[in-house]
Coordinates of C-alpha atoms and ligand atoms in Angstrom, one line a residue:
M1 CA -15.6 2.7 6.2
L2 CA -14.5 6.1 7.4
E3 CA -16.0 7.8 4.3
E4 CA -19.4 6.8 5.4
H5 CA -18.9 8.9 8.5
G6 CA -18.6 12.6 8.7
L7 CA -15.9 15.1 9.6
L8 CA -16.8 14.7 13.2
E9 CA -15.9 11.0 13.1
L10 CA -12.5 12.0 11.6
V11 CA -11.9 14.6 14.2
R12 CA -12.7 12.1 16.9
K13 CA -10.1 9.7 15.3
V14 CA -7.4 12.4 15.0
P15 CA -5.9 12.0 18.5
A16 CA -5.6 8.2 18.2
L17 CA -4.0 8.6 14.8
L18 CA -1.6 11.2 16.0
V19 CA -0.6 9.0 19.0
R20 CA 0.0 6.1 16.6
F21 CA 2.0 8.4 14.3
L22 CA 4.0 9.6 17.3
R23 CA 4.8 6.0 18.3
M24 CA 6.0 5.4 14.8
A25 CA 8.2 8.5 15.0
W26 CA 9.4 7.4 18.5
S27 CA 10.6 4.0 17.3
A28 CA 12.1 5.6 14.1
D29 CA 14.2 8.3 15.8
R30 CA 13.6 9.1 19.5
R31 CA 16.3 11.8 19.6
A32 CA 14.6 13.7 16.8
V33 CA 11.2 13.5 18.5
V34 CA 12.6 14.8 21.7
V35 CA 14.5 17.6 19.9
L36 CA 11.3 18.5 18.0
F37 CA 9.2 18.9 21.1
V38 CA 11.8 20.6 23.2
A39 CA 12.7 23.0 20.4
E40 CA 9.1 24.0 19.8
I41 CA 8.5 24.5 23.5
A42 CA 11.7 26.5 23.8
S43 CA 10.7 28.5 20.8
G44 CA 7.3 29.3 22.4
A45 CA 9.0 30.2 25.6
G46 CA 11.3 32.5 23.7
A47 CA 8.2 34.2 22.1
A48 CA 6.6 34.6 25.6
V49 CA 9.8 36.2 26.9
L50 CA 9.9 38.4 23.8
L51 CA 6.4 39.7 24.5
T52 CA 7.0 40.1 28.3
M53 CA 10.2 42.1 27.5
T54 CA 8.3 44.2 24.9
A55 CA 5.6 44.9 27.5
K56 CA 8.2 45.9 30.0
A57 CA 10.0 48.1 27.4
M58 CA 6.7 49.8 26.5
G59 CA 6.3 51.3 30.0
P60 CA 9.3 53.6 29.7
L61 CA 9.0 54.1 26.0
V62 CA 5.5 55.6 26.1
G63 CA 6.2 57.2 29.6
T64 CA 7.4 60.7 30.3
G65 CA 11.0 62.1 30.3
T66 CA 13.5 62.8 27.6
V67 CA 13.8 60.4 24.6
A68 CA 17.3 59.5 25.7
S69 CA 16.3 58.7 29.2
R70 CA 13.3 56.6 28.1
V71 CA 15.4 54.6 25.6
H72 CA 18.0 54.2 28.3
E73 CA 15.5 52.8 30.7
A74 CA 13.9 50.6 28.1
G75 CA 17.3 49.4 26.8
P76 CA 17.8 46.3 28.9
Y77 CA 14.3 45.1 28.0
L78 CA 14.9 45.8 24.4
I79 CA 18.1 43.8 24.5
G80 CA 16.2 41.0 26.4
A81 CA 13.6 41.1 23.7
G82 CA 16.3 40.8 21.0
C83 CA 17.9 37.8 22.8
A84 CA 14.5 36.1 23.3
A85 CA 13.8 36.5 19.5
A86 CA 17.2 35.1 18.6
F87 CA 16.7 32.2 21.0
A88 CA 13.2 31.5 19.6
R89 CA 14.6 31.4 16.0
G90 CA 17.6 29.2 17.1
A91 CA 15.2 26.8 18.8
H92 CA 13.0 26.7 15.8
A93 CA 16.1 25.8 13.6
F94 CA 16.6 22.8 15.8
G95 CA 13.0 21.9 15.4
T96 CA 13.4 22.1 11.6
W97 CA 16.5 19.8 11.9
A98 CA 14.4 17.3 13.8
E99 CA 11.7 17.6 11.2
D100 CA 14.2 17.0 8.4
R101 CA 15.3 13.8 10.1
L102 CA 11.8 12.5 10.9
R103 CA 10.2 13.1 7.5
P104 CA 12.1 10.4 5.5
Q105 CA 12.1 8.0 8.3
L106 CA 8.3 8.2 8.8
L107 CA 7.8 7.9 5.1
T108 CA 9.8 4.7 5.2
A109 CA 8.0 3.3 8.3
A110 CA 4.6 4.0 6.8
D111 CA 5.6 2.5 3.4
R112 CA 7.1 -0.6 5.1
A113 CA 4.0 -1.1 7.1
L114 CA 1.8 -0.9 4.0
I115 CA 3.9 -3.3 2.0
H116 CA 4.1 -5.8 4.9
A117 CA 0.4 -5.6 5.3
A118 CA -0.2 -6.2 1.5
L119 CA 2.2 -9.2 1.6
S120 CA 0.8 -10.6 4.8
V121 CA -2.9 -11.2 3.8
R122 CA -4.2 -14.4 2.5
L123 CA -4.6 -14.7 -1.3
E124 CA -8.4 -14.7 -0.9
V125 CA -8.4 -11.2 0.5
Y126 CA -7.2 -10.0 -2.9
N127 CA -10.4 -11.3 -4.4
D128 CA -12.4 -8.6 -2.5
P129 CA -12.8 -5.7 -4.9
A130 CA -12.4 -3.3 -2.0
F131 CA -8.9 -4.6 -1.3
T132 CA -7.3 -2.9 -4.4
Q133 CA -9.1 0.3 -3.8
D134 CA -8.1 0.3 -0.1
R135 CA -4.5 -0.3 -1.1
E136 CA -4.5 2.7 -3.5
K137 CA -5.9 4.9 -0.8
A138 CA -3.4 3.6 1.7
E139 CA -0.6 4.5 -0.7
T140 CA -1.8 8.1 -0.6
G141 CA -1.6 7.8 3.2
V142 CA 2.0 6.8 2.9
V143 CA 2.9 9.9 0.9
R144 CA 1.0 12.1 3.3
S145 CA 2.7 10.7 6.3
E146 CA 5.8 12.7 5.4
R147 CA 3.9 16.0 5.2
L148 CA 2.3 15.3 8.5
V149 CA 5.6 15.8 10.3
T150 CA 5.8 19.4 9.0
E151 CA 2.1 19.9 9.9
V152 CA 2.6 18.6 13.4
Q153 CA 5.7 20.8 13.9
V154 CA 4.0 24.0 12.7
F155 CA 0.8 23.1 14.6
L156 CA 2.7 22.5 17.8
G157 CA 4.8 25.7 17.4
S158 CA 1.8 27.8 16.6
L159 CA -0.2 26.4 19.5
I160 CA 2.7 27.0 21.9
R161 CA 3.1 30.6 20.6
L162 CA -0.6 31.2 20.9
V163 CA -0.7 29.9 24.5
A164 CA 2.3 32.0 25.2
A165 CA 0.7 35.2 23.8
G166 CA -2.5 34.4 25.7
G167 CA -0.6 33.8 28.9
V168 CA 1.3 37.1 28.6
L169 CA -1.9 39.0 27.8
A170 CA -3.8 37.4 30.7
G171 CA -0.9 38.4 32.9
L172 CA -1.1 42.0 31.8
H173 CA -4.9 42.2 32.3
P174 CA -7.5 39.4 32.5
L175 CA -9.8 41.3 30.1
M176 CA -7.1 41.2 27.4
L177 CA -7.7 37.5 26.9
G178 CA -11.2 38.3 25.8
V179 CA -9.9 40.9 23.4
L180 CA -7.6 38.2 21.9
M181 CA -10.5 35.7 21.6
L182 CA -12.7 38.2 19.9
A183 CA -9.9 38.9 17.3
V184 CA -9.2 35.3 16.4
L185 CA -12.5 33.5 16.6
P186 CA -13.9 34.2 13.1
S187 CA -10.7 32.9 11.5
G188 CA -11.2 29.7 13.5
A189 CA -14.8 29.3 12.4
G190 CA -13.8 30.0 8.7
A191 CA -11.1 27.3 8.8
V192 CA -13.4 24.7 10.2
V193 CA -15.9 25.3 7.3
R194 CA -13.0 25.2 4.8
A195 CA -12.0 21.8 6.2
R196 CA -15.5 20.5 5.8
I197 CA -15.5 21.6 2.1
E198 CA -12.1 20.0 1.4
Y199 CA -13.2 16.8 3.1
R200 CA -16.3 16.5 1.0
T201 CA -14.3 17.3 -2.2
H202 CA -11.9 14.5 -1.2
L203 CA -14.8 12.1 -0.9
T204 CA -16.3 13.0 -4.3
V205 CA -12.9 12.5 -6.2
S206 CA -11.4 9.6 -4.3
A207 CA -12.8 6.8 -6.5
G208 CA -11.7 8.7 -9.7
R209 CA -8.2 9.2 -8.2
T210 CA -8.0 5.5 -7.5
V211 CA -8.7 4.6 -11.1
K212 CA -6.3 7.3 -12.3
Q213 CA -3.5 5.8 -10.1
M214 CA -4.1 2.4 -11.6
M215 CA -3.8 3.8 -15.1
R216 CA -0.6 5.7 -14.2
G217 CA 0.9 2.4 -13.0
Y218 CA 0.0 0.7 -16.3
A219 CA 1.2 3.6 -18.5
A220 CA 4.6 3.6 -16.8
N221 CA 5.0 -0.2 -17.0
R222 CA 7.2 -1.5 -19.8
H223 CA 5.5 -4.8 -19.4
F224 CA 2.4 -3.4 -21.1
G225 CA 4.3 -1.4 -23.7
D226 CA 3.9 -4.0 -26.5
E227 CA 0.2 -4.2 -25.9
M228 CA -0.3 -0.4 -25.7
H229 CA 1.9 0.5 -28.7
G230 CA 1.2 -2.5 -30.8
N231 CA -2.5 -2.1 -30.6
G232 CA -2.6 1.6 -31.3
M233 CA -4.0 2.2 -27.9
I234 CA -2.0 5.3 -27.0
P235 CA -4.4 8.0 -28.4
Y236 CA -7.4 6.5 -26.6
L237 CA -5.4 6.0 -23.4
K238 CA -4.3 9.7 -23.5
F239 CA -7.9 10.7 -24.2
W240 CA -9.2 8.5 -21.3
Y241 CA -6.5 9.8 -18.9
D242 CA -7.3 13.5 -19.9
R243 CA -11.0 12.8 -19.4
I244 CA -10.6 11.4 -15.9
T245 CA -8.2 14.0 -14.8
D246 CA -10.5 16.7 -16.2
T247 CA -13.5 15.2 -14.3
I248 CA -11.5 15.2 -11.1
D249 CA -10.3 18.8 -11.6
A250 CA -13.9 19.9 -12.4
K251 CA -15.1 18.5 -9.1
I252 CA -12.3 20.2 -7.2
L253 CA -12.8 23.5 -9.1
A254 CA -16.6 23.4 -8.4
Q255 CA -15.7 23.8 -4.7
T256 CA -13.6 27.0 -5.2
P257 CA -16.6 29.4 -5.2
K258 CA -17.7 28.0 -1.8
Q259 CA -14.2 28.3 -0.5
L260 CA -14.0 31.9 -1.7
R261 CA -17.4 32.7 -0.1
T262 CA -16.2 31.1 3.2
D263 CA -12.9 33.1 3.1
L264 CA -14.6 36.4 2.3
L265 CA -17.1 35.9 5.1
S266 CA -14.5 34.9 7.7
Y267 CA -12.2 37.7 6.6
A268 CA -15.1 40.2 6.9
A269 CA -16.1 38.8 10.3
S270 CA -12.4 38.9 11.4
G271 CA -12.1 42.5 10.3
V272 CA -15.2 43.5 12.2
C273 CA -14.2 41.5 15.3
L274 CA -10.6 42.9 15.2
A275 CA -12.0 46.5 14.9
G276 CA -14.3 45.6 17.9
A277 CA -11.3 44.2 19.8
Y278 CA -9.3 47.4 19.2
G279 CA -12.4 49.5 20.1
V280 CA -12.6 47.7 23.4
L281 CA -8.9 48.2 23.9
A282 CA -9.2 51.9 23.2
W283 CA -12.1 52.2 25.6
L284 CA -10.2 50.4 28.3
T285 CA -7.1 52.6 27.8
V286 CA -9.1 55.9 27.6
S287 CA -11.1 55.0 30.7
G288 CA -7.8 54.4 32.5
R289 CA -8.5 50.7 33.1
V290 CA -5.3 49.6 31.4
S291 CA -2.1 51.6 30.9
L292 CA -1.0 52.9 27.5
A293 CA 2.0 50.5 27.7
V294 CA -0.2 47.5 28.2
S295 CA -2.3 48.5 25.3
A296 CA 0.7 48.9 23.0
T297 CA 1.8 45.4 24.1
V298 CA -1.6 44.0 23.5
I299 CA -1.5 45.3 19.9
V300 CA 1.8 43.5 19.4
A301 CA 0.6 40.3 21.1
V302 CA -2.7 40.3 19.1
R303 CA -0.7 40.5 15.9
Q304 CA 1.5 37.6 17.0
A305 CA -1.5 35.7 18.1
L306 CA -3.3 36.3 14.8
A307 CA -0.3 35.0 12.9
S308 CA -0.2 31.9 15.1
V309 CA -3.9 31.4 14.8
R310 CA -3.6 31.6 11.0
D311 CA -0.8 29.0 11.0
L312 CA -2.6 26.9 13.5
L313 CA -5.8 26.8 11.5
A314 CA -4.2 26.3 8.2
Y315 CA -2.1 23.5 9.5
T316 CA -5.1 22.0 11.4
V317 CA -6.9 21.8 8.1
G318 CA -3.8 20.1 6.6
L319 CA -3.5 17.9 9.6
L320 CA -7.2 16.8 9.3
R321 CA -6.8 16.2 5.6
H322 CA -3.7 14.2 6.0
C323 CA -5.2 12.3 8.9
L324 CA -8.0 11.3 6.6
Y325 CA -5.5 9.6 4.3
L326 CA -3.6 8.2 7.2
A327 CA -6.9 6.7 8.5
D328 CA -7.1 4.9 5.2
W329 CA -3.5 3.7 5.6
E330 CA -4.2 2.7 9.2
R331 CA -7.2 0.6 8.2
F332 CA -5.3 -1.2 5.5
V333 CA -2.3 -1.9 7.8
D334 CA -4.5 -3.1 10.6
N335 CA -6.4 -5.4 8.1
G336 CA -3.0 -6.9 7.2
R337 CA -2.6 -7.8 10.8
S338 CA -6.1 -9.1 11.7
P339 CA -6.1 -12.8 12.3
E340 CA -9.0 -13.6 9.9
K341 CA -7.1 -11.9 7.0
V342 CA -3.7 -13.5 7.5
P343 CA -2.6 -17.2 7.0
R344 CA -2.8 -19.5 10.0
T345 CA 0.4 -20.1 11.8
D346 CA -1.0 -22.0 14.7
G347 CA -2.5 -25.0 12.9
K348 CA -1.3 -28.5 12.4
T349 CA 2.2 -29.0 10.9
V350 CA 2.1 -30.5 7.4
P351 CA 4.8 -33.2 7.1
P352 CA 7.5 -32.9 4.4
V353 CA 6.4 -35.9 2.5
V354 CA 2.8 -36.3 1.5
E355 CA 1.3 -39.6 0.2
T356 CA -2.3 -38.5 -0.6
V357 CA -4.1 -35.2 -1.2
R358 CA -7.9 -35.7 -1.0
V359 CA -10.5 -33.2 -2.3
E360 CA -13.9 -34.1 -0.9
K361 CA -17.1 -32.5 -2.1
V362 CA -15.4 -29.1 -2.4
S363 CA -17.3 -26.0 -3.5
Y364 CA -15.9 -22.5 -3.9
W365 CA -17.5 -19.2 -4.7
Y366 CA -15.8 -15.9 -5.6
P367 CA -17.2 -12.7 -4.1
N368 CA -20.1 -11.3 -6.1
K369 CA -20.4 -14.4 -8.3
P370 CA -23.7 -16.2 -8.3
A371 CA -22.4 -19.5 -9.6
P372 CA -19.7 -21.5 -7.7
A373 CA -16.3 -21.7 -9.5
L374 CA -16.0 -25.2 -8.1
D375 CA -19.1 -27.3 -7.5
E376 CA -18.9 -30.4 -5.3
V377 CA -15.5 -31.6 -6.7
S378 CA -14.1 -34.8 -5.3
L379 CA -10.6 -36.0 -6.4
T380 CA -7.6 -38.0 -5.0
F381 CA -4.0 -37.4 -5.8
Q382 CA -1.2 -39.9 -4.9
R383 CA 2.5 -39.4 -4.5
G384 CA 4.4 -40.3 -7.7
E385 CA 1.4 -39.3 -9.9
V386 CA 1.4 -36.8 -12.7
V387 CA -2.1 -35.4 -13.1
A388 CA -3.1 -33.1 -15.9
V389 CA -6.1 -30.8 -15.4
V390 CA -7.8 -29.7 -18.6
G391 CA -11.0 -27.9 -19.5
E392 CA -12.3 -24.8 -21.2
N393 CA -11.6 -21.3 -20.0
G394 CA -13.3 -20.5 -16.8
S395 CA -14.0 -24.1 -16.0
G396 CA -12.3 -23.9 -12.5
K397 CA -8.9 -25.4 -13.1
S398 CA -6.9 -22.5 -11.5
T399 CA -9.3 -22.4 -8.6
L400 CA -8.9 -26.1 -8.0
V401 CA -5.1 -25.9 -7.9
R402 CA -5.3 -22.9 -5.5
L403 CA -7.4 -25.0 -3.2
L404 CA -4.9 -27.9 -3.4
L405 CA -2.1 -25.5 -2.5
G406 CA -4.1 -24.2 0.4
L407 CA -4.1 -20.7 -1.1
Y408 CA -7.9 -20.7 -0.9
T409 CA -10.0 -22.4 1.8
A410 CA -12.9 -24.6 0.7
E411 CA -16.2 -23.0 1.6
K412 CA -17.9 -26.4 1.5
G413 CA -16.1 -29.8 1.7
T414 CA -12.5 -30.4 2.6
V415 CA -9.1 -30.5 1.1
S416 CA -6.7 -32.7 3.1
W417 CA -3.1 -33.7 3.0
D418 CA -2.6 -37.1 4.5
G419 CA -5.7 -36.5 6.6
I420 CA -4.8 -33.0 7.7
D421 CA -7.6 -30.7 6.7
L422 CA -6.0 -27.6 5.1
A423 CA -8.4 -25.3 6.9
E424 CA -6.7 -26.4 10.1
A425 CA -3.1 -26.6 8.8
N426 CA -0.3 -24.3 9.7
Q427 CA 0.0 -22.3 6.4
G428 CA 3.7 -21.7 6.9
T429 CA 4.5 -25.4 7.0
L430 CA 2.1 -25.9 4.1
S431 CA 3.8 -23.4 1.8
D432 CA 7.2 -24.9 2.6
R433 CA 5.9 -28.1 1.0
T434 CA 4.5 -26.6 -2.2
A435 CA 5.8 -25.0 -5.4
V436 CA 3.8 -23.4 -8.2
V437 CA 4.4 -22.0 -11.6
P438 CA 1.4 -19.8 -12.1
Q439 CA -0.1 -18.5 -15.4
D440 CA 1.1 -15.0 -14.6
F441 CA 4.4 -14.8 -12.9
A442 CA 6.6 -11.8 -12.0
C443 CA 9.9 -11.1 -13.6
W444 CA 11.7 -10.3 -10.4
P445 CA 14.4 -7.6 -10.6
L446 CA 16.9 -9.8 -8.8
S447 CA 19.9 -11.8 -9.8
V448 CA 19.5 -15.1 -11.7
R449 CA 20.5 -17.0 -8.5
E450 CA 17.9 -15.2 -6.4
N451 CA 15.3 -15.7 -9.1
V452 CA 15.9 -19.4 -8.7
T453 CA 16.2 -19.6 -4.9
L454 CA 13.5 -17.0 -4.1
G455 CA 11.3 -18.5 -1.3
Q456 CA 14.0 -20.8 0.0
P457 CA 16.5 -20.1 2.8
R458 CA 19.6 -18.5 1.5
T459 CA 22.2 -21.0 0.2
W460 CA 25.9 -20.6 -0.7
D461 CA 25.8 -23.8 -2.7
D462 CA 25.3 -23.0 -6.3
E463 CA 25.3 -26.6 -7.4
A464 CA 21.6 -27.1 -6.8
V465 CA 20.9 -23.8 -8.6
W466 CA 22.8 -25.0 -11.7
E467 CA 21.0 -28.3 -11.5
A468 CA 17.6 -26.6 -11.5
L469 CA 18.7 -24.4 -14.4
A470 CA 19.9 -27.6 -16.3
Q471 CA 16.5 -29.2 -15.8
V472 CA 14.9 -26.3 -17.8
G473 CA 17.7 -26.0 -20.3
M474 CA 19.0 -22.6 -19.1
V475 CA 22.6 -23.4 -18.3
D476 CA 24.1 -22.1 -21.5
V477 CA 22.0 -18.9 -21.5
V478 CA 23.1 -18.1 -17.9
R479 CA 26.7 -18.9 -18.6
E480 CA 26.7 -16.4 -21.4
L481 CA 25.2 -13.6 -19.2
P482 CA 27.8 -10.9 -18.2
R483 CA 28.0 -12.0 -14.6
G484 CA 26.5 -15.5 -14.7
L485 CA 24.3 -16.3 -11.7
D486 CA 25.0 -12.8 -10.3
T487 CA 23.6 -11.1 -13.4
L488 CA 20.7 -8.8 -12.5
L489 CA 17.6 -9.6 -14.4
A490 CA 16.4 -6.0 -14.7
R491 CA 17.2 -4.2 -18.0
E492 CA 16.2 -0.9 -16.4
L493 CA 19.1 -1.1 -14.0
W494 CA 22.8 -0.6 -14.8
G495 CA 24.5 -3.9 -15.6
G496 CA 21.1 -5.6 -15.8
V497 CA 19.7 -7.7 -18.7
T498 CA 16.4 -9.1 -19.4
L499 CA 15.3 -12.5 -20.7
S500 CA 12.8 -13.5 -23.4
G501 CA 9.3 -14.5 -22.4
G502 CA 10.0 -18.2 -22.7
Q503 CA 13.3 -17.9 -20.9
W504 CA 11.6 -16.2 -18.0
Q505 CA 9.1 -19.0 -17.9
R506 CA 11.9 -21.5 -17.8
V507 CA 13.4 -19.6 -14.8
A508 CA 10.0 -19.8 -13.1
C509 CA 10.0 -23.6 -13.7
A510 CA 13.5 -23.8 -12.4
R511 CA 12.4 -22.1 -9.2
A512 CA 9.6 -24.6 -8.7
L513 CA 11.9 -27.6 -9.3
Y514 CA 14.6 -26.2 -7.1
R515 CA 12.1 -26.2 -4.1
Q516 CA 11.7 -30.0 -4.4
P517 CA 8.2 -29.8 -3.1
A518 CA 5.7 -32.4 -2.0
L519 CA 3.1 -30.9 -4.3
L520 CA 4.2 -29.3 -7.6
V521 CA 1.7 -27.3 -9.5
L522 CA 2.3 -26.0 -13.0
D523 CA -0.4 -23.8 -14.5
E524 CA 0.3 -23.5 -18.3
P525 CA 4.0 -23.8 -17.6
T526 CA 5.1 -23.9 -21.2
S527 CA 2.7 -21.4 -22.9
E528 CA 5.6 -19.2 -24.0
M529 CA 8.2 -21.9 -24.6
D530 CA 9.6 -23.2 -27.9
A531 CA 9.1 -26.9 -28.7
R532 CA 12.5 -27.9 -27.3
G533 CA 11.9 -26.1 -24.0
E534 CA 8.5 -27.6 -23.7
H535 CA 9.7 -31.1 -24.4
Q536 CA 12.5 -30.7 -21.9
I537 CA 10.2 -29.5 -19.1
F538 CA 7.8 -32.3 -19.5
T539 CA 10.6 -34.9 -19.6
E540 CA 12.1 -33.4 -16.4
L541 CA 8.7 -33.4 -14.7
K542 CA 8.4 -37.1 -15.4
K543 CA 11.9 -37.8 -14.1
V544 CA 11.3 -36.1 -10.8
A545 CA 7.7 -37.1 -10.4
R546 CA 8.4 -40.1 -8.2
D547 CA 9.0 -38.0 -5.0
R548 CA 5.9 -35.8 -5.2
I549 CA 2.4 -35.2 -6.5
T550 CA 2.6 -33.2 -9.8
V551 CA -0.4 -31.4 -11.2
V552 CA -0.2 -29.7 -14.6
V553 CA -2.9 -27.4 -15.9
T554 CA -2.7 -27.1 -19.6
H555 CA -4.6 -26.3 -22.8
R556 CA -2.0 -28.1 -25.0
L557 CA -3.7 -31.4 -24.9
D558 CA -0.8 -33.3 -26.5
N559 CA 1.2 -32.5 -23.4
T560 CA -1.3 -34.5 -21.3
R561 CA 0.2 -37.8 -22.8
I562 CA 2.9 -37.7 -20.1
A563 CA 0.2 -37.6 -17.4
D564 CA -0.8 -40.8 -15.5
R565 CA -4.3 -39.4 -15.3
I566 CA -6.2 -36.6 -16.9
V567 CA -8.9 -34.7 -15.0
V568 CA -11.5 -32.9 -17.2
M569 CA -13.4 -29.9 -15.8
E570 CA -16.6 -28.3 -17.0
H571 CA -18.4 -25.5 -15.2
G572 CA -16.7 -26.1 -11.9
R573 CA -17.3 -29.9 -12.0
V574 CA -15.1 -32.9 -12.8
T575 CA -16.8 -34.6 -15.8
E576 CA -14.1 -37.1 -16.9
Q577 CA -11.0 -38.7 -15.5
G578 CA -8.6 -41.3 -16.9
P579 CA -5.4 -41.9 -18.9
F580 CA -4.9 -40.2 -22.3
D581 CA -5.6 -43.3 -24.4
Q582 CA -8.9 -43.9 -22.7
L583 CA -10.2 -40.3 -22.8
V584 CA -9.1 -39.6 -26.4
T585 CA -11.7 -42.1 -27.6
A586 CA -14.3 -41.8 -24.8
G587 CA -16.5 -39.4 -26.8
G588 CA -16.5 -36.8 -24.1
L589 CA -15.3 -33.2 -23.9
F590 CA -11.6 -34.3 -23.9
Q591 CA -12.0 -36.0 -27.2
E592 CA -13.9 -33.1 -28.6
L593 CA -11.2 -30.6 -27.5
Y594 CA -8.4 -32.8 -28.6
E595 CA -9.9 -33.2 -32.1
L596 CA -10.5 -29.4 -32.3
S597 CA -6.9 -28.8 -31.5
H598 CA -5.8 -30.9 -34.4
D599 CA -8.5 -29.7 -36.8
R600 CA -6.5 -26.9 -38.5
Ligands
ATP701 N1 -10.4 -13.6 -8.6 C1 -11.6 -13.9 -9.0 N2 -12.6 -13.2 -8.7 C2 -13.9 -13.5 -9.2 N3 -14.1 -14.5 -10.0 C3 -13.0 -15.3 -10.4 C4 -11.7 -15.0 -9.9 N4 -10.9 -15.9 -10.5 C5 -11.7 -16.7 -11.2 N5 -12.9 -16.3 -11.2 C6 -14.1 -17.0 -11.8 O1 -14.1 -18.3 -11.4 C7 -14.4 -19.2 -12.5 C8 -13.3 -20.2 -12.7 O2 -12.1 -19.5 -13.0 P1 -10.7 -20.2 -13.1 O3 -9.6 -19.2 -13.2 O4 -10.5 -21.2 -12.0 O5 -10.8 -21.0 -14.5 P2 -9.7 -21.7 -15.4 O6 -10.3 -23.0 -15.7 O7 -8.4 -21.7 -14.7 O8 -9.7 -20.7 -16.6 P3 -8.6 -20.5 -17.7 O9 -8.4 -21.7 -18.6 O10 -9.1 -19.3 -18.5 O11 -7.3 -20.1 -16.9 C9 -14.5 -18.2 -13.7 O12 -15.9 -18.1 -13.9 C10 -13.9 -17.0 -13.3 O13 -14.6 -15.9 -13.9

């Protein structure tokens, strides 16, 4: 991780980051990039001409003769200087126009890359605790990408103006470059020290900021409103949020005395060096080595150079800081493209119809867990079968179905579909054959139609959509919505509505049925449904079971009566299998759980 390395590591990365950033800008808006560069170069050239004209005007102005004749002689140069200044400002305005165009486009490009990366990785990558933290950091990189445009613009402009001032001074007298260096060096050193302090501060607060960001997300999410308000959690959450923000602030504030010391030292050194530079200049002038006119120009040029250096350094610090966040963003985005993190697309094609899914001696470990979530599990599933998977919390049911779906890859053993080992399957063709109603599903802020067809190629035929809705008993509810299938299921948006928990669950089931998959997995599909809804779903499952393998994970053991076979799991192992009538009297865990569920 970049954080383990130092500032030097970051500085080494900056050019590559800037090139990548430039490429993004180039593909977003070439014209704006060209205008930005041309405008800043033109603005720098204008500043150089302004200085040269000033130098030329100084000769007559500080020379001999009447005031009128001196002004007359200097007049054309003064007009030239005025025009150069106007030109430089005009060019800068175009630079700002380009910046205004690039900022939002780069923000969008960085944001899109992040979301695509987050959506591209395999589900297993999410299990790595670093993944969430990396994503939070990358989010900050997205926000900072916008500011980087301004920084690059000012950095470039200042650099060009500094080079222009240096060039003009060197042209006047080679020694003047030394005078300029003497005047600006301490500010440079001060800025580097400041950047180091800021970088270290960033490292100390980054973990706290990540947690804070997560909390912000929860606090603003209506989904958690019932839980927060109904449990009286608000005062503690406020207290907790205040505490973490105070801790972060305290760490940042603890750095301010160091920054003050750095500033005072660098300003004092700057003052001494500037006085030294002017002393050298005075000596050169008095000893006749440079003319009075040159010396007057040097003073103007040094002032301009100092302003440029101040901008340059301030924006270099900003640039470094933002590159730091961008490095986090870059790492996350590149991870989302690395072959070992994304699903396989080059493997064997999974056929549309599957007769047998075989699980052979499969074990699976989650990161940082000593015991396997699945331990040498062997099972076979046949087309047309409805299999219920039951067991106590944490026994490995959800892990098993993720392996069947190919969402996780077995670490030991194999899961195969008609002989195709899923570790070697093309994941795209596999996910085309599966459908799942997970325990936790999203309430997508899309129309009813899209909520049903999501994951399928777009269709103009609503008949199949209505059919899927009929299978879950949602036809009347949808007909009564203000815009039927077009109704937006997002109460937060104008014209949108929301559904009840059970209705949302029915929509999730309709989506799975609409897919007509080879493997249909339902993990607690009816936990929020009323008795009628539950009855309807299980009746429908039975009706459509002939064409596929259906796996239902459930804690409501009465529902397992519809299953052809029940698989009982304990501590990651399969301990019982068989039809309901057999298991309910077998004296094993199933019978015990069944009796407990009726012992009220
Ligand atoms: N993402 C994860 N990271 C780490 N450990 C996990 C993860 N998901 C599950 N586990 C662990 O794996 C084991 C099996 O979990 P799994 O979710 O498969 O159980 P389950 O039978 O579906 O439980 P439940 O009935 O509560 O849904 C548990 O010990 C759980 O703590």
